Structures are given as C-alpha cells and as structure tokens.
C-alpha cells in the first residue's frame, strides 16, 4: 500500500461534509462527482466516511464504502473489515472489494468468515478478494463452499480462485474441480479448464 498522504487543512472540513451529504443524492452523476472529489482530500475523509458506513442510508453507506475502497491508506483496513459485517449486502460487497485491493493479510480471517453467508454478490466479492490476497489459508473454506453452493456464479468464481490458490498437483482439489467439467453453466466449464491447466 502507498504511504498515507497529508491531511487536508481544517478549512476543507465543511466541503468534505457537503460532499458526503451528496453521496445520498438521487442523481448518479452528483454521487459520482462527490466520490471523485472526496478522494482529493486524502486521509481527512477516512474518519467521516467510516462514521457514514455505520449509521446512514444504504445508498450513502454503499457510496462511502466505495470511496474508501479506492484509497491506499492502511487506516482503511480495519474499518473495512468491520464493514464486512454490515447488514447491507452492497456495503459488504464494497468492503470486500477494498480489502482485496489493499493487499493486507489481516483481512483474510474476516473474509473467510463472510464466505459462507448467503448472498451471491457478497460471496463473489469475498472470493475475488481472497484470490487477490493470495493466502492459502482460504483454500479449505473455498473447497467447502464449492461443494454446497447452488449459485453457478459463486461456483465458477471459487473454481477460478482455487486455480490460483491451491497447491499444484493436489489430487483432492483436482478431483473436486474435475467433477464440474460437465456443469450446465459454460462459465463453470471454462473456469474448470483454466484451473486444471494451472494446477496439473
């Protein structure tokens, strides 16, 4: 991760709050513009955005998490780990995306814990984050979820992740992946071929 940038001057604080308020605007253009402008303030936006994640509307929570996910500051890691436990799936999804980007291994246990909870968009984001982090501690949990998931999207995302994370020539995992070679979903079959090519 990059080193934290300097904090914005105190006179910038009212502008930050105005932009945070705009994250709940009905206009997509206004929300996106506010997100982009907030990033220019650097670390000064971290604490205000963390507060938003935990208490404001779903739209504003999601947008605030999205801004934090784009930041390269180690202070974002713990708040985003906590955001994984949000009752709002979109916030959890954005937290997982950020944690994957940050590259901080502290996030791995929290991501593994969230993997088994229902909700396709969250699971896909969590699997992708675990794959990005490249930590083999995730492999057993991914294997167990692959065995039970009913979602073809989750299935092919896990197979793709196992192709990156699993040990080469692990016969148990190879056999599990091979069992999906005739899956009804062509995306699953494609990921099976790619994963096997990486692991054999």
PDB file of C-alpha atoms in Angstrom, residues 77-191:
ATOM      1  CA  UNK A  77      -8.192  -1.804   6.562  1.00  0.00           C
ATOM      2  CA  UNK A  78      -9.777  -2.258   9.996  1.00  0.00           C
ATOM      3  CA  UNK A  79     -12.882  -0.143   9.247  1.00  0.00           C
ATOM      4  CA  UNK A  80     -13.459  -2.131   6.071  1.00  0.00           C
ATOM      5  CA  UNK A  81     -13.041  -5.421   7.952  1.00  0.00           C
ATOM      6  CA  UNK A  82     -15.792  -4.173  10.275  1.00  0.00           C
ATOM      7  CA  UNK A  83     -17.879  -3.107   7.271  1.00  0.00           C
ATOM      8  CA  UNK A  84     -17.893  -6.753   6.122  1.00  0.00           C
ATOM      9  CA  UNK A  85     -20.356  -7.340   8.984  1.00  0.00           C
ATOM     10  CA  UNK A  86     -22.778  -4.686   7.752  1.00  0.00           C
ATOM     11  CA  UNK A  87     -26.400  -5.829   7.351  1.00  0.00           C
ATOM     12  CA  UNK A  88     -26.355  -4.232   3.886  1.00  0.00           C
ATOM     13  CA  UNK A  89     -25.024  -6.617   1.183  1.00  0.00           C
ATOM     14  CA  UNK A  90     -23.871  -3.757  -1.067  1.00  0.00           C
ATOM     15  CA  UNK A  91     -21.733  -2.347   1.746  1.00  0.00           C
ATOM     16  CA  UNK A  92     -20.245  -5.799   2.415  1.00  0.00           C
ATOM     17  CA  UNK A  93     -19.529  -6.197  -1.281  1.00  0.00           C
ATOM     18  CA  UNK A  94     -17.692  -2.873  -1.434  1.00  0.00           C
ATOM     19  CA  UNK A  95     -15.757  -3.676   1.746  1.00  0.00           C
ATOM     20  CA  UNK A  96     -14.567  -6.957   0.227  1.00  0.00           C
ATOM     21  CA  UNK A  97     -13.501  -5.180  -2.969  1.00  0.00           C
ATOM     22  CA  UNK A  98     -11.489  -2.687  -0.927  1.00  0.00           C
ATOM     23  CA  UNK A  99      -9.862  -5.380   1.193  1.00  0.00           C
ATOM     24  CA  UNK A 100      -8.790  -7.224  -1.932  1.00  0.00           C
ATOM     25  CA  UNK A 101      -7.219  -4.040  -3.282  1.00  0.00           C
ATOM     26  CA  UNK A 102      -5.402  -3.189  -0.072  1.00  0.00           C
ATOM     27  CA  UNK A 103      -3.390  -6.407  -0.112  1.00  0.00           C
ATOM     28  CA  UNK A 104      -3.340  -6.648   3.689  1.00  0.00           C
ATOM     29  CA  UNK A 105      -3.352 -10.207   5.063  1.00  0.00           C
ATOM     30  CA  UNK A 106      -5.145  -9.086   8.249  1.00  0.00           C
ATOM     31  CA  UNK A 107      -8.353  -9.210   6.214  1.00  0.00           C
ATOM     32  CA  UNK A 108      -8.137 -12.932   5.392  1.00  0.00           C
ATOM     33  CA  UNK A 109      -9.871 -14.379   8.520  1.00  0.00           C
ATOM     34  CA  UNK A 110     -12.760 -11.899   8.260  1.00  0.00           C
ATOM     35  CA  UNK A 111     -13.212 -12.634   4.565  1.00  0.00           C
ATOM     36  CA  UNK A 112     -13.209 -16.384   5.206  1.00  0.00           C
ATOM     37  CA  UNK A 113     -15.828 -15.906   7.918  1.00  0.00           C
ATOM     38  CA  UNK A 114     -18.083 -13.994   5.499  1.00  0.00           C
ATOM     39  CA  UNK A 115     -17.664 -16.525   2.691  1.00  0.00           C
ATOM     40  CA  UNK A 116     -20.336 -18.935   3.929  1.00  0.00           C
ATOM     41  CA  UNK A 117     -23.129 -16.410   4.416  1.00  0.00           C
ATOM     42  CA  UNK A 118     -25.832 -16.341   1.726  1.00  0.00           C
ATOM     43  CA  UNK A 119     -25.900 -13.580  -0.844  1.00  0.00           C
ATOM     44  CA  UNK A 120     -24.269 -14.046  -4.215  1.00  0.00           C
ATOM     45  CA  UNK A 121     -22.857 -10.547  -4.649  1.00  0.00           C
ATOM     46  CA  UNK A 122     -21.124 -10.707  -1.274  1.00  0.00           C
ATOM     47  CA  UNK A 123     -19.751 -14.195  -1.831  1.00  0.00           C
ATOM     48  CA  UNK A 124     -18.364 -13.338  -5.269  1.00  0.00           C
ATOM     49  CA  UNK A 125     -16.649 -10.215  -3.923  1.00  0.00           C
ATOM     50  CA  UNK A 126     -15.236 -12.162  -0.963  1.00  0.00           C
ATOM     51  CA  UNK A 127     -13.892 -14.961  -3.197  1.00  0.00           C
ATOM     52  CA  UNK A 128     -12.293 -12.439  -5.546  1.00  0.00           C
ATOM     53  CA  UNK A 129     -10.700 -10.626  -2.591  1.00  0.00           C
ATOM     54  CA  UNK A 130      -9.282 -13.875  -1.188  1.00  0.00           C
ATOM     55  CA  UNK A 131      -7.881 -14.704  -4.616  1.00  0.00           C
ATOM     56  CA  UNK A 132      -6.242 -11.275  -4.855  1.00  0.00           C
ATOM     57  CA  UNK A 133      -4.714 -11.626  -1.395  1.00  0.00           C
ATOM     58  CA  UNK A 134      -3.190 -14.947  -2.441  1.00  0.00           C
ATOM     59  CA  UNK A 135      -3.362 -16.526   1.020  1.00  0.00           C
ATOM     60  CA  UNK A 136      -3.689 -20.335   1.011  1.00  0.00           C
ATOM     61  CA  UNK A 137      -5.482 -20.269   4.376  1.00  0.00           C
ATOM     62  CA  UNK A 138      -8.603 -19.619   2.291  1.00  0.00           C
ATOM     63  CA  UNK A 139      -8.412 -22.915   0.367  1.00  0.00           C
ATOM     64  CA  UNK A 140     -10.282 -25.209   2.832  1.00  0.00           C
ATOM     65  CA  UNK A 141     -13.162 -22.750   3.182  1.00  0.00           C
ATOM     66  CA  UNK A 142     -13.368 -22.292  -0.588  1.00  0.00           C
ATOM     67  CA  UNK A 143     -13.455 -26.062  -1.090  1.00  0.00           C
ATOM     68  CA  UNK A 144     -16.289 -26.465   1.418  1.00  0.00           C
ATOM     69  CA  UNK A 145     -18.320 -23.669  -0.160  1.00  0.00           C
ATOM     70  CA  UNK A 146     -17.777 -25.081  -3.651  1.00  0.00           C
ATOM     71  CA  UNK A 147     -19.294 -28.368  -2.518  1.00  0.00           C
ATOM     72  CA  UNK A 148     -22.553 -26.799  -1.328  1.00  0.00           C
ATOM     73  CA  UNK A 149     -23.213 -23.609  -3.288  1.00  0.00           C
ATOM     74  CA  UNK A 150     -26.219 -23.584  -5.598  1.00  0.00           C
ATOM     75  CA  UNK A 151     -25.053 -20.466  -7.443  1.00  0.00           C
ATOM     76  CA  UNK A 152     -23.242 -21.072 -10.712  1.00  0.00           C
ATOM     77  CA  UNK A 153     -21.626 -17.629 -10.421  1.00  0.00           C
ATOM     78  CA  UNK A 154     -20.219 -18.424  -6.992  1.00  0.00           C
ATOM     79  CA  UNK A 155     -19.192 -21.853  -8.273  1.00  0.00           C
ATOM     80  CA  UNK A 156     -17.107 -20.605 -11.193  1.00  0.00           C
ATOM     81  CA  UNK A 157     -15.622 -17.779  -9.130  1.00  0.00           C
ATOM     82  CA  UNK A 158     -14.438 -20.277  -6.494  1.00  0.00           C
ATOM     83  CA  UNK A 159     -13.037 -22.626  -9.144  1.00  0.00           C
ATOM     84  CA  UNK A 160     -11.112 -19.720 -10.630  1.00  0.00           C
ATOM     85  CA  UNK A 161      -9.778 -18.786  -7.169  1.00  0.00           C
ATOM     86  CA  UNK A 162      -8.725 -22.362  -6.438  1.00  0.00           C
ATOM     87  CA  UNK A 163      -6.824 -22.369  -9.721  1.00  0.00           C
ATOM     88  CA  UNK A 164      -4.768 -19.520  -8.252  1.00  0.00           C
ATOM     89  CA  UNK A 165      -4.546 -20.519  -4.587  1.00  0.00           C
ATOM     90  CA  UNK A 166      -4.446 -24.330  -4.423  1.00  0.00           C
ATOM     91  CA  UNK A 167      -1.223 -26.309  -4.342  1.00  0.00           C
ATOM     92  CA  UNK A 168      -0.285 -27.783  -7.710  1.00  0.00           C
ATOM     93  CA  UNK A 169      -0.979 -31.496  -8.087  1.00  0.00           C
ATOM     94  CA  UNK A 170      -3.276 -31.605  -5.030  1.00  0.00           C
ATOM     95  CA  UNK A 171      -5.268 -34.650  -6.095  1.00  0.00           C
ATOM     96  CA  UNK A 172      -8.227 -33.980  -3.802  1.00  0.00           C
ATOM     97  CA  UNK A 173      -8.762 -30.485  -5.167  1.00  0.00           C
ATOM     98  CA  UNK A 174      -8.114 -31.590  -8.737  1.00  0.00           C
ATOM     99  CA  UNK A 175     -10.774 -34.282  -8.397  1.00  0.00           C
ATOM    100  CA  UNK A 176     -13.260 -31.785  -6.979  1.00  0.00           C
ATOM    101  CA  UNK A 177     -12.662 -29.307  -9.795  1.00  0.00           C
ATOM    102  CA  UNK A 178     -12.857 -32.073 -12.419  1.00  0.00           C
ATOM    103  CA  UNK A 179     -16.278 -33.050 -11.083  1.00  0.00           C
ATOM    104  CA  UNK A 180     -17.634 -29.802 -12.559  1.00  0.00           C
ATOM    105  CA  UNK A 181     -16.381 -30.476 -16.104  1.00  0.00           C
ATOM    106  CA  UNK A 182     -19.920 -31.251 -17.262  1.00  0.00           C
ATOM    107  CA  UNK A 183     -21.621 -28.443 -15.343  1.00  0.00           C
ATOM    108  CA  UNK A 184     -24.639 -26.956 -17.123  1.00  0.00           C
ATOM    109  CA  UNK A 185     -23.119 -23.460 -16.997  1.00  0.00           C
ATOM    110  CA  UNK A 186     -20.497 -22.872 -19.698  1.00  0.00           C
ATOM    111  CA  UNK A 187     -18.716 -20.308 -17.492  1.00  0.00           C
ATOM    112  CA  UNK A 188     -18.155 -23.032 -14.905  1.00  0.00           C
ATOM    113  CA  UNK A 189     -16.783 -25.396 -17.550  1.00  0.00           C
ATOM    114  CA  UNK A 190     -14.411 -22.707 -18.846  1.00  0.00           C
ATOM    115  CA  UNK A 191     -13.084 -21.976 -15.339  1.00  0.00           C
TER     116      UNK A 191
END
